[in-house]
PDB file of C-alpha atoms and ligand atoms in Angstrom:
ATOM      1  CA  MET A 207       8.232 -21.998   7.065  1.00  0.00           C
ATOM      2  CA  ASN A 208       5.556 -19.621   5.752  1.00  0.00           C
ATOM      3  CA  TYR A 209       6.209 -16.294   3.997  1.00  0.00           C
ATOM      4  CA  THR A 210       3.261 -14.101   4.909  1.00  0.00           C
ATOM      5  CA  SER A 211       4.894 -10.824   5.996  1.00  0.00           C
ATOM      6  CA  ILE A 212       8.069  -8.757   5.677  1.00  0.00           C
ATOM      7  CA  HIS A 213       8.611  -9.752   9.330  1.00  0.00           C
ATOM      8  CA  ASP A 214       9.395 -13.286   8.081  1.00  0.00           C
ATOM      9  CA  ILE A 215      12.680 -11.877   6.725  1.00  0.00           C
ATOM     10  CA  ASP A 216      15.282 -12.438   9.452  1.00  0.00           C
ATOM     11  CA  ASN A 217      18.148 -10.503   7.785  1.00  0.00           C
ATOM     12  CA  ILE A 218      17.121  -8.312   4.853  1.00  0.00           C
ATOM     13  CA  SER A 219      20.694  -7.550   3.743  1.00  0.00           C
ATOM     14  CA  ALA A 220      21.497 -11.264   3.527  1.00  0.00           C
ATOM     15  CA  TRP A 221      18.234 -11.961   1.658  1.00  0.00           C
ATOM     16  CA  ILE A 222      18.974  -9.152  -0.838  1.00  0.00           C
ATOM     17  CA  GLU A 223      22.461 -10.490  -1.506  1.00  0.00           C
ATOM     18  CA  GLU A 224      21.121 -14.017  -1.994  1.00  0.00           C
ATOM     19  CA  ALA A 225      18.451 -12.722  -4.397  1.00  0.00           C
ATOM     20  CA  LYS A 226      21.162 -10.992  -6.421  1.00  0.00           C
ATOM     21  CA  THR A 227      23.087 -14.284  -6.718  1.00  0.00           C
ATOM     22  CA  LEU A 228      19.893 -16.032  -7.910  1.00  0.00           C
ATOM     23  CA  LYS A 229      19.403 -13.266 -10.476  1.00  0.00           C
ATOM     24  CA  ALA A 230      22.965 -13.773 -11.749  1.00  0.00           C
ATOM     25  CA  ASN A 231      22.412 -17.523 -12.154  1.00  0.00           C
ATOM     26  CA  PRO A 232      18.653 -18.231 -12.059  1.00  0.00           C
ATOM     27  CA  LEU A 233      18.855 -21.926 -13.009  1.00  0.00           C
ATOM     28  CA  LYS A 234      21.587 -22.913 -10.539  1.00  0.00           C
ATOM     29  CA  HIS A 235      19.064 -24.625  -8.216  1.00  0.00           C
ATOM     30  CA  ILE A 236      16.923 -26.216 -10.949  1.00  0.00           C
ATOM     31  CA  GLN A 237      17.076 -29.585  -9.143  1.00  0.00           C
ATOM     32  CA  LEU A 238      15.867 -28.232  -5.778  1.00  0.00           C
ATOM     33  CA  GLY A 239      12.190 -28.207  -6.693  1.00  0.00           C
ATOM     34  CA  LYS A 240      12.138 -31.300  -8.921  1.00  0.00           C
ATOM     35  CA  ASN A 241       8.810 -33.153  -8.590  1.00  0.00           C
ATOM     36  CA  LYS A 242       7.464 -30.432  -6.251  1.00  0.00           C
ATOM     37  CA  VAL A 243       4.251 -28.554  -7.016  1.00  0.00           C
ATOM     38  CA  LEU A 244       3.498 -24.889  -6.307  1.00  0.00           C
ATOM     39  CA  GLY A 245      -0.215 -24.088  -6.185  1.00  0.00           C
ATOM     40  CA  LEU A 246      -1.124 -20.463  -6.920  1.00  0.00           C
ATOM     41  CA  LEU A 247      -4.614 -19.479  -5.780  1.00  0.00           C
ATOM     42  CA  PHE A 248      -5.933 -16.112  -6.959  1.00  0.00           C
ATOM     43  CA  PHE A 249      -9.004 -14.524  -5.419  1.00  0.00           C
ATOM     44  CA  ASN A 250      -8.088 -11.318  -7.342  1.00  0.00           C
ATOM     45  CA  SER A 251      -6.532 -10.163 -10.628  1.00  0.00           C
ATOM     46  CA  SER A 252      -2.800 -10.196 -11.289  1.00  0.00           C
ATOM     47  CA  LEU A 253      -0.256  -9.907 -14.073  1.00  0.00           C
ATOM     48  CA  ARG A 254       3.182  -9.648 -12.392  1.00  0.00           C
ATOM     49  CA  THR A 255       2.570 -11.823  -9.339  1.00  0.00           C
ATOM     50  CA  ARG A 256       0.937 -14.569 -11.359  1.00  0.00           C
ATOM     51  CA  LEU A 257       3.668 -14.775 -14.005  1.00  0.00           C
ATOM     52  CA  SER A 258       6.766 -13.978 -11.945  1.00  0.00           C
ATOM     53  CA  THR A 259       5.886 -16.491  -9.208  1.00  0.00           C
ATOM     54  CA  GLN A 260       5.353 -19.197 -11.826  1.00  0.00           C
ATOM     55  CA  LYS A 261       8.658 -18.235 -13.470  1.00  0.00           C
ATOM     56  CA  ALA A 262      10.375 -18.414 -10.072  1.00  0.00           C
ATOM     57  CA  ALA A 263       8.960 -21.907  -9.513  1.00  0.00           C
ATOM     58  CA  LEU A 264      10.082 -23.029 -12.981  1.00  0.00           C
ATOM     59  CA  ASN A 265      13.592 -21.674 -12.326  1.00  0.00           C
ATOM     60  CA  LEU A 266      13.723 -23.995  -9.291  1.00  0.00           C
ATOM     61  CA  GLY A 267      12.434 -26.993 -11.258  1.00  0.00           C
ATOM     62  CA  MET A 268       8.990 -26.867  -9.610  1.00  0.00           C
ATOM     63  CA  ASN A 269       5.687 -27.456 -11.406  1.00  0.00           C
ATOM     64  CA  PRO A 270       3.308 -24.516 -10.868  1.00  0.00           C
ATOM     65  CA  ILE A 271      -0.463 -24.992 -11.050  1.00  0.00           C
ATOM     66  CA  VAL A 272      -2.762 -21.971 -11.003  1.00  0.00           C
ATOM     67  CA  MET A 273      -6.412 -21.421 -10.140  1.00  0.00           C
ATOM     68  CA  ASN A 274      -8.590 -18.304 -10.245  1.00  0.00           C
ATOM     69  CA  VAL A 275     -10.479 -19.161  -7.087  1.00  0.00           C
ATOM     70  CA  SER A 276     -13.133 -16.451  -7.278  1.00  0.00           C
ATOM     71  CA  GLY A 277     -14.207 -17.281 -10.815  1.00  0.00           C
ATOM     72  CA  ASP A 278     -13.570 -20.996 -11.172  1.00  0.00           C
ATOM     73  CA  ALA A 279     -13.704 -22.735  -7.774  1.00  0.00           C
ATOM     74  CA  TRP A 280     -16.651 -23.382  -5.462  1.00  0.00           C
ATOM     75  CA  GLY A 281     -17.405 -20.419  -3.196  1.00  0.00           C
ATOM     76  CA  ILE A 282     -15.296 -20.934  -0.046  1.00  0.00           C
ATOM     77  CA  GLU A 283     -16.756 -20.494   3.443  1.00  0.00           C
ATOM     78  CA  PHE A 284     -14.360 -19.105   6.059  1.00  0.00           C
ATOM     79  CA  GLY A 285     -16.730 -18.795   9.024  1.00  0.00           C
ATOM     80  CA  ASP A 286     -16.544 -21.293  11.862  1.00  0.00           C
ATOM     81  CA  GLY A 287     -19.807 -23.126  12.546  1.00  0.00           C
ATOM     82  CA  THR A 288     -21.639 -21.424   9.670  1.00  0.00           C
ATOM     83  CA  VAL A 289     -24.839 -23.032   8.430  1.00  0.00           C
ATOM     84  CA  MET A 290     -23.794 -23.159   4.788  1.00  0.00           C
ATOM     85  CA  ASN A 291     -27.175 -22.566   3.192  1.00  0.00           C
ATOM     86  CA  GLY A 292     -26.045 -19.428   1.309  1.00  0.00           C
ATOM     87  CA  THR A 293     -23.665 -18.769  -1.573  1.00  0.00           C
ATOM     88  CA  THR A 294     -20.628 -20.671  -0.243  1.00  0.00           C
ATOM     89  CA  ALA A 295     -20.395 -24.358  -1.142  1.00  0.00           C
ATOM     90  CA  GLU A 296     -17.110 -25.560   0.363  1.00  0.00           C
ATOM     91  CA  HIS A 297     -15.466 -24.867   3.726  1.00  0.00           C
ATOM     92  CA  ILE A 298     -11.848 -23.700   3.964  1.00  0.00           C
ATOM     93  CA  LYS A 299     -11.198 -26.702   6.262  1.00  0.00           C
ATOM     94  CA  GLU A 300     -11.769 -29.093   3.361  1.00  0.00           C
ATOM     95  CA  ALA A 301     -10.477 -26.777   0.601  1.00  0.00           C
ATOM     96  CA  ALA A 302      -7.090 -26.134   2.271  1.00  0.00           C
ATOM     97  CA  ALA A 303      -6.655 -29.776   3.258  1.00  0.00           C
ATOM     98  CA  VAL A 304      -7.463 -30.962  -0.267  1.00  0.00           C
ATOM     99  CA  VAL A 305      -5.175 -28.449  -2.024  1.00  0.00           C
ATOM    100  CA  SER A 306      -2.399 -29.465   0.411  1.00  0.00           C
ATOM    101  CA  GLN A 307      -2.549 -32.980  -1.023  1.00  0.00           C
ATOM    102  CA  TYR A 308      -1.863 -31.671  -4.524  1.00  0.00           C
ATOM    103  CA  CYS A 309       0.729 -29.014  -3.695  1.00  0.00           C
ATOM    104  CA  ASP A 310       3.987 -28.788  -1.717  1.00  0.00           C
ATOM    105  CA  ILE A 311       3.607 -25.013  -1.274  1.00  0.00           C
ATOM    106  CA  ILE A 312       0.408 -22.936  -1.566  1.00  0.00           C
ATOM    107  CA  ALA A 313       0.566 -19.276  -2.594  1.00  0.00           C
ATOM    108  CA  VAL A 314      -2.534 -17.129  -2.030  1.00  0.00           C
ATOM    109  CA  ARG A 315      -3.713 -13.709  -3.256  1.00  0.00           C
ATOM    110  CA  ALA A 316      -6.719 -12.285  -1.388  1.00  0.00           C
ATOM    111  CA  PHE A 317      -7.358  -8.535  -1.276  1.00  0.00           C
ATOM    112  CA  PRO A 318      -9.253  -6.688   1.482  1.00  0.00           C
ATOM    113  CA  SER A 319     -12.916  -5.706   1.340  1.00  0.00           C
ATOM    114  CA  LEU A 320     -11.990  -2.088   2.247  1.00  0.00           C
ATOM    115  CA  ILE A 321     -15.380  -2.071   4.002  1.00  0.00           C
ATOM    116  CA  ASP A 322     -14.861  -4.087   7.197  1.00  0.00           C
ATOM    117  CA  LYS A 323     -11.563  -2.910   8.730  1.00  0.00           C
ATOM    118  CA  GLU A 324     -11.589  -5.414  11.582  1.00  0.00           C
ATOM    119  CA  LYS A 325     -12.248  -8.358   9.273  1.00  0.00           C
ATOM    120  CA  ASP A 326      -9.602  -7.199   6.778  1.00  0.00           C
ATOM    121  CA  GLU A 327      -7.026  -6.744   9.543  1.00  0.00           C
ATOM    122  CA  SER A 328      -7.762 -10.248  10.841  1.00  0.00           C
ATOM    123  CA  GLU A 329      -6.354 -11.549   7.516  1.00  0.00           C
ATOM    124  CA  HIS A 330      -8.984 -14.265   7.701  1.00  0.00           C
ATOM    125  CA  VAL A 331      -8.315 -15.709   4.231  1.00  0.00           C
ATOM    126  CA  LEU A 332      -4.534 -15.964   4.515  1.00  0.00           C
ATOM    127  CA  LYS A 333      -4.655 -17.093   8.146  1.00  0.00           C
ATOM    128  CA  SER A 334      -7.301 -19.702   7.403  1.00  0.00           C
ATOM    129  CA  PHE A 335      -5.083 -21.208   4.706  1.00  0.00           C
ATOM    130  CA  ALA A 336      -2.145 -21.148   7.138  1.00  0.00           C
ATOM    131  CA  LYS A 337      -4.334 -22.834   9.788  1.00  0.00           C
ATOM    132  CA  TYR A 338      -5.932 -25.568   7.705  1.00  0.00           C
ATOM    133  CA  ALA A 339      -3.257 -26.312   5.071  1.00  0.00           C
ATOM    134  CA  SER A 340      -0.583 -28.868   5.902  1.00  0.00           C
ATOM    135  CA  VAL A 341       2.043 -27.271   3.616  1.00  0.00           C
ATOM    136  CA  PRO A 342       3.825 -23.873   3.687  1.00  0.00           C
ATOM    137  CA  ILE A 343       1.898 -20.745   2.659  1.00  0.00           C
ATOM    138  CA  VAL A 344       3.171 -17.769   0.628  1.00  0.00           C
ATOM    139  CA  ASN A 345       1.388 -14.419   0.630  1.00  0.00           C
ATOM    140  CA  MET A 346       0.942 -13.095  -2.939  1.00  0.00           C
ATOM    141  CA  GLU A 347      -0.819  -9.954  -1.549  1.00  0.00           C
ATOM    142  CA  SER A 348      -3.254 -10.143   1.288  1.00  0.00           C
ATOM    143  CA  ALA A 349      -5.537  -7.611   2.949  1.00  0.00           C
ATOM    144  CA  THR A 350      -2.704  -5.779   4.722  1.00  0.00           C
ATOM    145  CA  GLY A 351       0.569  -6.821   3.091  1.00  0.00           C
ATOM    146  CA  HIS A 352       2.377  -7.597  -0.148  1.00  0.00           C
ATOM    147  CA  PRO A 353       5.676  -8.987   1.135  1.00  0.00           C
ATOM    148  CA  LEU A 354       6.888 -10.370  -2.217  1.00  0.00           C
ATOM    149  CA  GLN A 355       6.587  -6.809  -3.567  1.00  0.00           C
ATOM    150  CA  GLY A 356       8.293  -5.327  -0.483  1.00  0.00           C
ATOM    151  CA  LEU A 357      11.247  -7.699  -0.830  1.00  0.00           C
ATOM    152  CA  THR A 358      11.437  -6.897  -4.570  1.00  0.00           C
ATOM    153  CA  ASP A 359      11.549  -3.187  -3.826  1.00  0.00           C
ATOM    154  CA  ALA A 360      14.318  -3.636  -1.259  1.00  0.00           C
ATOM    155  CA  ILE A 361      16.371  -5.587  -3.836  1.00  0.00           C
ATOM    156  CA  THR A 362      15.794  -2.887  -6.486  1.00  0.00           C
ATOM    157  CA  ILE A 363      16.827  -0.056  -4.167  1.00  0.00           C
ATOM    158  CA  SER A 364      19.947  -1.956  -3.145  1.00  0.00           C
ATOM    159  CA  GLU A 365      20.880  -2.473  -6.819  1.00  0.00           C
ATOM    160  CA  HIS A 366      20.407   1.188  -7.764  1.00  0.00           C
ATOM    161  CA  ALA A 367      21.645   3.014  -4.649  1.00  0.00           C
ATOM    162  CA  LYS A 368      24.570   5.332  -5.404  1.00  0.00           C
ATOM    163  CA  VAL A 369      25.245   6.333  -1.788  1.00  0.00           C
ATOM    164  CA  ALA A 370      25.632   4.217   1.355  1.00  0.00           C
ATOM    165  CA  LYS A 371      22.439   5.509   2.956  1.00  0.00           C
ATOM    166  CA  PRO A 372      20.021   6.740   0.257  1.00  0.00           C
ATOM    167  CA  LYS A 373      16.994   8.892   0.981  1.00  0.00           C
ATOM    168  CA  VAL A 374      13.794   6.998   0.102  1.00  0.00           C
ATOM    169  CA  VAL A 375      10.366   8.645  -0.013  1.00  0.00           C
ATOM    170  CA  LEU A 376       7.087   6.734  -0.123  1.00  0.00           C
ATOM    171  CA  SER A 377       4.619   9.137  -1.734  1.00  0.00           C
ATOM    172  CA  TRP A 378       0.860   8.778  -2.001  1.00  0.00           C
ATOM    173  CA  ALA A 379      -0.489   9.813  -5.425  1.00  0.00           C
ATOM    174  CA  PRO A 380      -4.051  10.309  -6.688  1.00  0.00           C
ATOM    175  CA  HIS A 381      -6.194   7.533  -8.148  1.00  0.00           C
ATOM    176  CA  ILE A 382      -9.795   7.204  -9.283  1.00  0.00           C
ATOM    177  CA  LYS A 383     -10.522   4.090  -7.196  1.00  0.00           C
ATOM    178  CA  ALA A 384     -10.229   3.053  -3.553  1.00  0.00           C
ATOM    179  CA  LEU A 385      -7.080   0.919  -3.346  1.00  0.00           C
ATOM    180  CA  PRO A 386      -5.691  -1.313  -0.569  1.00  0.00           C
ATOM    181  CA  HIS A 387      -2.882  -0.411   1.842  1.00  0.00           C
ATOM    182  CA  ALA A 388      -0.945  -3.649   1.351  1.00  0.00           C
ATOM    183  CA  VAL A 389       1.840  -2.418  -0.955  1.00  0.00           C
ATOM    184  CA  GLY A 390       2.420   0.726   1.119  1.00  0.00           C
ATOM    185  CA  ASN A 391       2.466  -1.280   4.362  1.00  0.00           C
ATOM    186  CA  SER A 392       5.012  -3.826   3.131  1.00  0.00           C
ATOM    187  CA  PHE A 393       7.184  -1.118   1.586  1.00  0.00           C
ATOM    188  CA  VAL A 394       7.236   0.726   4.928  1.00  0.00           C
ATOM    189  CA  GLN A 395       8.162  -2.477   6.768  1.00  0.00           C
ATOM    190  CA  ALA A 396      10.924  -3.280   4.255  1.00  0.00           C
ATOM    191  CA  MET A 397      12.423   0.222   4.432  1.00  0.00           C
ATOM    192  CA  GLN A 398      12.340   0.143   8.239  1.00  0.00           C
ATOM    193  CA  LYS A 399      14.616  -2.923   8.056  1.00  0.00           C
ATOM    194  CA  MET A 400      17.066  -1.263   5.624  1.00  0.00           C
ATOM    195  CA  ASP A 401      19.836   1.259   6.176  1.00  0.00           C
ATOM    196  CA  VAL A 402      18.062   4.136   4.394  1.00  0.00           C
ATOM    197  CA  GLU A 403      16.738   7.595   5.319  1.00  0.00           C
ATOM    198  CA  PHE A 404      13.033   6.894   4.947  1.00  0.00           C
ATOM    199  CA  VAL A 405      10.085   9.304   4.992  1.00  0.00           C
ATOM    200  CA  ILE A 406       6.446   9.139   3.877  1.00  0.00           C
ATOM    201  CA  ALA A 407       4.508  11.870   2.039  1.00  0.00           C
ATOM    202  CA  ASN A 408       0.712  11.809   1.963  1.00  0.00           C
ATOM    203  CA  PRO A 409      -2.166  14.289   2.229  1.00  0.00           C
ATOM    204  CA  LYS A 410      -3.948  14.737   5.547  1.00  0.00           C
ATOM    205  CA  GLY A 411      -6.437  11.919   6.056  1.00  0.00           C
ATOM    206  CA  TYR A 412      -4.193   9.384   4.300  1.00  0.00           C
ATOM    207  CA  ASN A 413      -1.803   8.309   7.066  1.00  0.00           C
ATOM    208  CA  LEU A 414      -1.216   4.561   6.931  1.00  0.00           C
ATOM    209  CA  ASN A 415      -1.805   2.381  10.002  1.00  0.00           C
ATOM    210  CA  PRO A 416       0.270   4.063  12.760  1.00  0.00           C
ATOM    211  CA  GLU A 417       1.165   0.634  14.153  1.00  0.00           C
ATOM    212  CA  ILE A 418       3.029   0.053  10.887  1.00  0.00           C
ATOM    213  CA  THR A 419       4.484   3.511  10.230  1.00  0.00           C
ATOM    214  CA  GLY A 420       5.719   3.788  13.827  1.00  0.00           C
ATOM    215  CA  ASP A 421       8.456   6.456  14.098  1.00  0.00           C
ATOM    216  CA  THR A 422       8.805   6.986  10.327  1.00  0.00           C
ATOM    217  CA  PRO A 423       8.435  10.745   9.593  1.00  0.00           C
ATOM    218  CA  ILE A 424       5.230  11.631   7.717  1.00  0.00           C
ATOM    219  CA  TYR A 425       5.055  14.823   5.632  1.00  0.00           C
ATOM    220  CA  HIS A 426       1.855  16.381   4.323  1.00  0.00           C
ATOM    221  CA  ASN A 427       3.962  18.597   2.043  1.00  0.00           C
ATOM    222  CA  GLN A 428       5.226  16.557  -0.903  1.00  0.00           C
ATOM    223  CA  GLU A 429       7.839  19.100  -2.024  1.00  0.00           C
ATOM    224  CA  GLU A 430       9.403  19.182   1.431  1.00  0.00           C
ATOM    225  CA  ALA A 431       9.499  15.372   1.602  1.00  0.00           C
ATOM    226  CA  PHE A 432      11.100  15.055  -1.847  1.00  0.00           C
ATOM    227  CA  LYS A 433      14.063  17.320  -0.978  1.00  0.00           C
ATOM    228  CA  ASP A 434      17.343  15.449  -1.732  1.00  0.00           C
ATOM    229  CA  ALA A 435      15.471  12.207  -2.414  1.00  0.00           C
ATOM    230  CA  ASP A 436      17.327   9.386  -4.181  1.00  0.00           C
ATOM    231  CA  PHE A 437      14.215   7.217  -4.660  1.00  0.00           C
ATOM    232  CA  VAL A 438      10.547   8.199  -4.835  1.00  0.00           C
ATOM    233  CA  TYR A 439       8.308   5.157  -4.425  1.00  0.00           C
ATOM    234  CA  THR A 440       4.765   6.051  -5.396  1.00  0.00           C
ATOM    235  CA  LYS A 441       1.521   4.303  -4.551  1.00  0.00           C
ATOM    236  CA  ASN A 442      -2.075   5.240  -4.042  1.00  0.00           C
ATOM    237  CA  TRP A 443      -3.986   3.898  -1.084  1.00  0.00           C
ATOM    238  CA  SER A 444      -7.427   4.677   0.278  1.00  0.00           C
ATOM    239  CA  SER A 445      -7.893   6.332   3.651  1.00  0.00           C
ATOM    240  CA  TYR A 446      -7.036   4.179   6.659  1.00  0.00           C
ATOM    241  CA  GLU A 447      -8.709   6.491   9.197  1.00  0.00           C
ATOM    242  CA  ASP A 448     -11.912   6.798   7.148  1.00  0.00           C
ATOM    243  CA  TYR A 449     -11.454   3.195   6.196  1.00  0.00           C
ATOM    244  CA  GLY A 450     -11.484   2.411   2.481  1.00  0.00           C
ATOM    245  CA  LYS A 451     -12.759   5.851   1.453  1.00  0.00           C
ATOM    246  CA  VAL A 452     -11.347   8.167  -1.229  1.00  0.00           C
ATOM    247  CA  VAL A 453     -11.144  11.464   0.661  1.00  0.00           C
ATOM    248  CA  ASN A 454      -8.811  13.358  -1.696  1.00  0.00           C
ATOM    249  CA  THR A 455      -8.026  13.078  -5.426  1.00  0.00           C
ATOM    250  CA  ASP A 456      -5.920  16.262  -5.607  1.00  0.00           C
ATOM    251  CA  PRO A 457      -4.089  16.032  -8.992  1.00  0.00           C
ATOM    252  CA  ASN A 458      -1.317  18.195  -7.531  1.00  0.00           C
ATOM    253  CA  TRP A 459      -0.029  15.016  -5.841  1.00  0.00           C
ATOM    254  CA  MET A 460       0.664  13.354  -9.221  1.00  0.00           C
ATOM    255  CA  ILE A 461       4.374  12.621  -9.739  1.00  0.00           C
ATOM    256  CA  THR A 462       5.980  14.834 -12.387  1.00  0.00           C
ATOM    257  CA  LYS A 463       9.474  14.982 -13.862  1.00  0.00           C
ATOM    258  CA  GLU A 464       9.924  18.412 -12.308  1.00  0.00           C
ATOM    259  CA  LYS A 465       9.075  17.188  -8.793  1.00  0.00           C
ATOM    260  CA  LEU A 466      11.222  14.080  -9.138  1.00  0.00           C
ATOM    261  CA  GLY A 467      14.436  15.964  -9.985  1.00  0.00           C
ATOM    262  CA  ASN A 468      17.344  13.495  -9.945  1.00  0.00           C
ATOM    263  CA  ALA A 469      15.499  10.856  -7.920  1.00  0.00           C
ATOM    264  CA  LYS A 470      14.602   7.457  -9.346  1.00  0.00           C
ATOM    265  CA  PHE A 471      10.889   6.682  -9.675  1.00  0.00           C
ATOM    266  CA  MET A 472       9.477   3.404  -8.386  1.00  0.00           C
ATOM    267  CA  HIS A 473       6.009   1.862  -8.506  1.00  0.00           C
ATOM    268  CA  CYS A 474       4.798  -1.723  -8.072  1.00  0.00           C
ATOM    269  CA  LEU A 475       2.583  -1.546 -11.215  1.00  0.00           C
ATOM    270  CA  PRO A 476      -0.010  -1.533 -12.651  1.00  0.00           C
ATOM    271  CA  VAL A 477       0.044   2.258 -12.809  1.00  0.00           C
ATOM    272  CA  ARG A 478      -2.427   4.700 -14.336  1.00  0.00           C
ATOM    273  CA  ARG A 479      -0.423   7.065 -16.537  1.00  0.00           C
ATOM    274  CA  ASN A 480      -1.050  10.796 -16.126  1.00  0.00           C
ATOM    275  CA  VAL A 481      -3.149  10.163 -13.030  1.00  0.00           C
ATOM    276  CA  VAL A 482      -0.544   8.696 -10.652  1.00  0.00           C
ATOM    277  CA  VAL A 483       2.556   9.708 -12.649  1.00  0.00           C
ATOM    278  CA  GLU A 484       3.120  11.598 -15.871  1.00  0.00           C
ATOM    279  CA  ASP A 485       4.460   9.994 -19.060  1.00  0.00           C
ATOM    280  CA  ALA A 486       7.578  12.157 -18.833  1.00  0.00           C
ATOM    281  CA  VAL A 487       8.661  10.123 -15.791  1.00  0.00           C
ATOM    282  CA  LEU A 488       7.741   6.624 -16.979  1.00  0.00           C
ATOM    283  CA  ASP A 489       9.240   7.113 -20.438  1.00  0.00           C
ATOM    284  CA  THR A 490      12.723   8.031 -19.213  1.00  0.00           C
ATOM    285  CA  ASP A 491      15.660   6.455 -17.392  1.00  0.00           C
ATOM    286  CA  SER A 492      14.297   7.970 -14.161  1.00  0.00           C
ATOM    287  CA  SER A 493      11.833   5.098 -13.940  1.00  0.00           C
ATOM    288  CA  LEU A 494      12.767   1.744 -12.374  1.00  0.00           C
ATOM    289  CA  VAL A 495       9.344   0.151 -12.769  1.00  0.00           C
ATOM    290  CA  ILE A 496      10.406  -2.439 -15.370  1.00  0.00           C
ATOM    291  CA  GLU A 497      13.462  -3.431 -13.309  1.00  0.00           C
ATOM    292  CA  GLN A 498      11.175  -3.794 -10.278  1.00  0.00           C
ATOM    293  CA  ALA A 499       8.840  -6.095 -12.202  1.00  0.00           C
ATOM    294  CA  ASN A 500      11.849  -8.185 -13.273  1.00  0.00           C
ATOM    295  CA  ASN A 501      12.983  -8.503  -9.661  1.00  0.00           C
ATOM    296  CA  ARG A 502       9.611  -9.968  -8.688  1.00  0.00           C
ATOM    297  CA  THR A 503      10.903 -13.269 -10.113  1.00  0.00           C
ATOM    298  CA  TYR A 504      14.030 -13.313  -7.929  1.00  0.00           C
ATOM    299  CA  ALA A 505      12.211 -12.242  -4.762  1.00  0.00           C
ATOM    300  CA  ALA A 506       9.718 -15.087  -5.275  1.00  0.00           C
ATOM    301  CA  GLN A 507      12.496 -17.495  -6.215  1.00  0.00           C
ATOM    302  CA  LEU A 508      14.392 -16.676  -3.026  1.00  0.00           C
ATOM    303  CA  VAL A 509      11.286 -17.234  -0.888  1.00  0.00           C
ATOM    304  CA  LEU A 510      10.472 -20.560  -2.592  1.00  0.00           C
ATOM    305  CA  LYS A 511      14.111 -21.677  -2.314  1.00  0.00           C
ATOM    306  CA  LYS A 512      14.182 -20.961   1.422  1.00  0.00           C
ATOM    307  CA  ILE A 513      10.917 -22.850   1.948  1.00  0.00           C
ATOM    308  CA  LEU A 514      12.128 -25.855  -0.077  1.00  0.00           C
ATOM    309  CA  GLU A 515      15.410 -25.896   1.842  1.00  0.00           C
ATOM    310  CA  ASN A 516      13.508 -25.792   5.162  1.00  0.00           C
ATOM    311  CA  ALA A 517      11.091 -28.585   4.216  1.00  0.00           C
TER     312      ALA A 517
HETATM  313  N1   CP B 139       2.688  -5.478  -8.407  1.00  0.00           N
HETATM  314  C1   CP B 139       1.810  -6.494  -8.506  1.00  0.00           C
HETATM  315  O1   CP B 139       1.548  -7.226  -7.536  1.00  0.00           O
HETATM  316  O2   CP B 139       1.296  -6.659  -9.757  1.00  0.00           O
HETATM  317  P1   CP B 139       0.057  -7.608 -10.102  1.00  0.00           P
HETATM  318  O3   CP B 139      -1.130  -7.086  -9.302  1.00  0.00           O
HETATM  319  O4   CP B 139      -0.119  -7.494 -11.581  1.00  0.00           O
HETATM  320  O5   CP B 139       0.389  -9.002  -9.672  1.00  0.00           O
END
């Protein structure tokens, strides 16, 4: 069993309930991962994913080992048949096979280029590990998805929902840099599996991949989208149409206390204060961001538990 996408969740309600039971008793399955090794390979920076996934492994009795691949390992070649006389020194065929001998599960973080849409959408890094490794693979944020974050967000909404079918808004917000679509994509896919009223708010030119958003309503008027919202999940992403470009930095899309009203604020973190969201939101009980970060452990623990049980 691999966990590379929200589509690997067969029954999201059952997964959420199981994650809640792990949260209530995190060390209950401490024997399950005894003598098993989780390898965490990071091609990009991380705080939450790196620490919460290690914590999840420790809660299951596993031994996590971590490597910053981009800085510390040999440059990995992903092309088939490449004459390796450039900057890459080791082929993924050997790298994945070797790491598989040291680890029982391999978790990978590899962001998109935001330059070559076709290459990013091929998920060549994640898929190459899945192809050449002989152990299960976990996606710790790839070019197009962040399914550990999406599962976390589903758990958090379930914990904080006050009505049977809450209204959830995914809102784009401004940012100074071009950011990936992965968190937005996985959040959309998670909400589409849940019993929620779900809409997206983003400026023109910022629609996510229509193959992912599908029938989900998209508003270009944030105020209209936020009406009667129970949860406002905020994230910046770069343009998908004009791939990887920043085509709008309108500060009027920043999340404010006034706009939020009685809704709860969510964000995957890290977040740039007073660019994406104002202090007056983050510094009050309206914000669930710290609870979300806590739930990263139990989402990862659930995924690792399922993989260990399926081994
Ligand atoms: N939300 C999230 O994935 O955080 P990190 O990038 O710090 O891991």
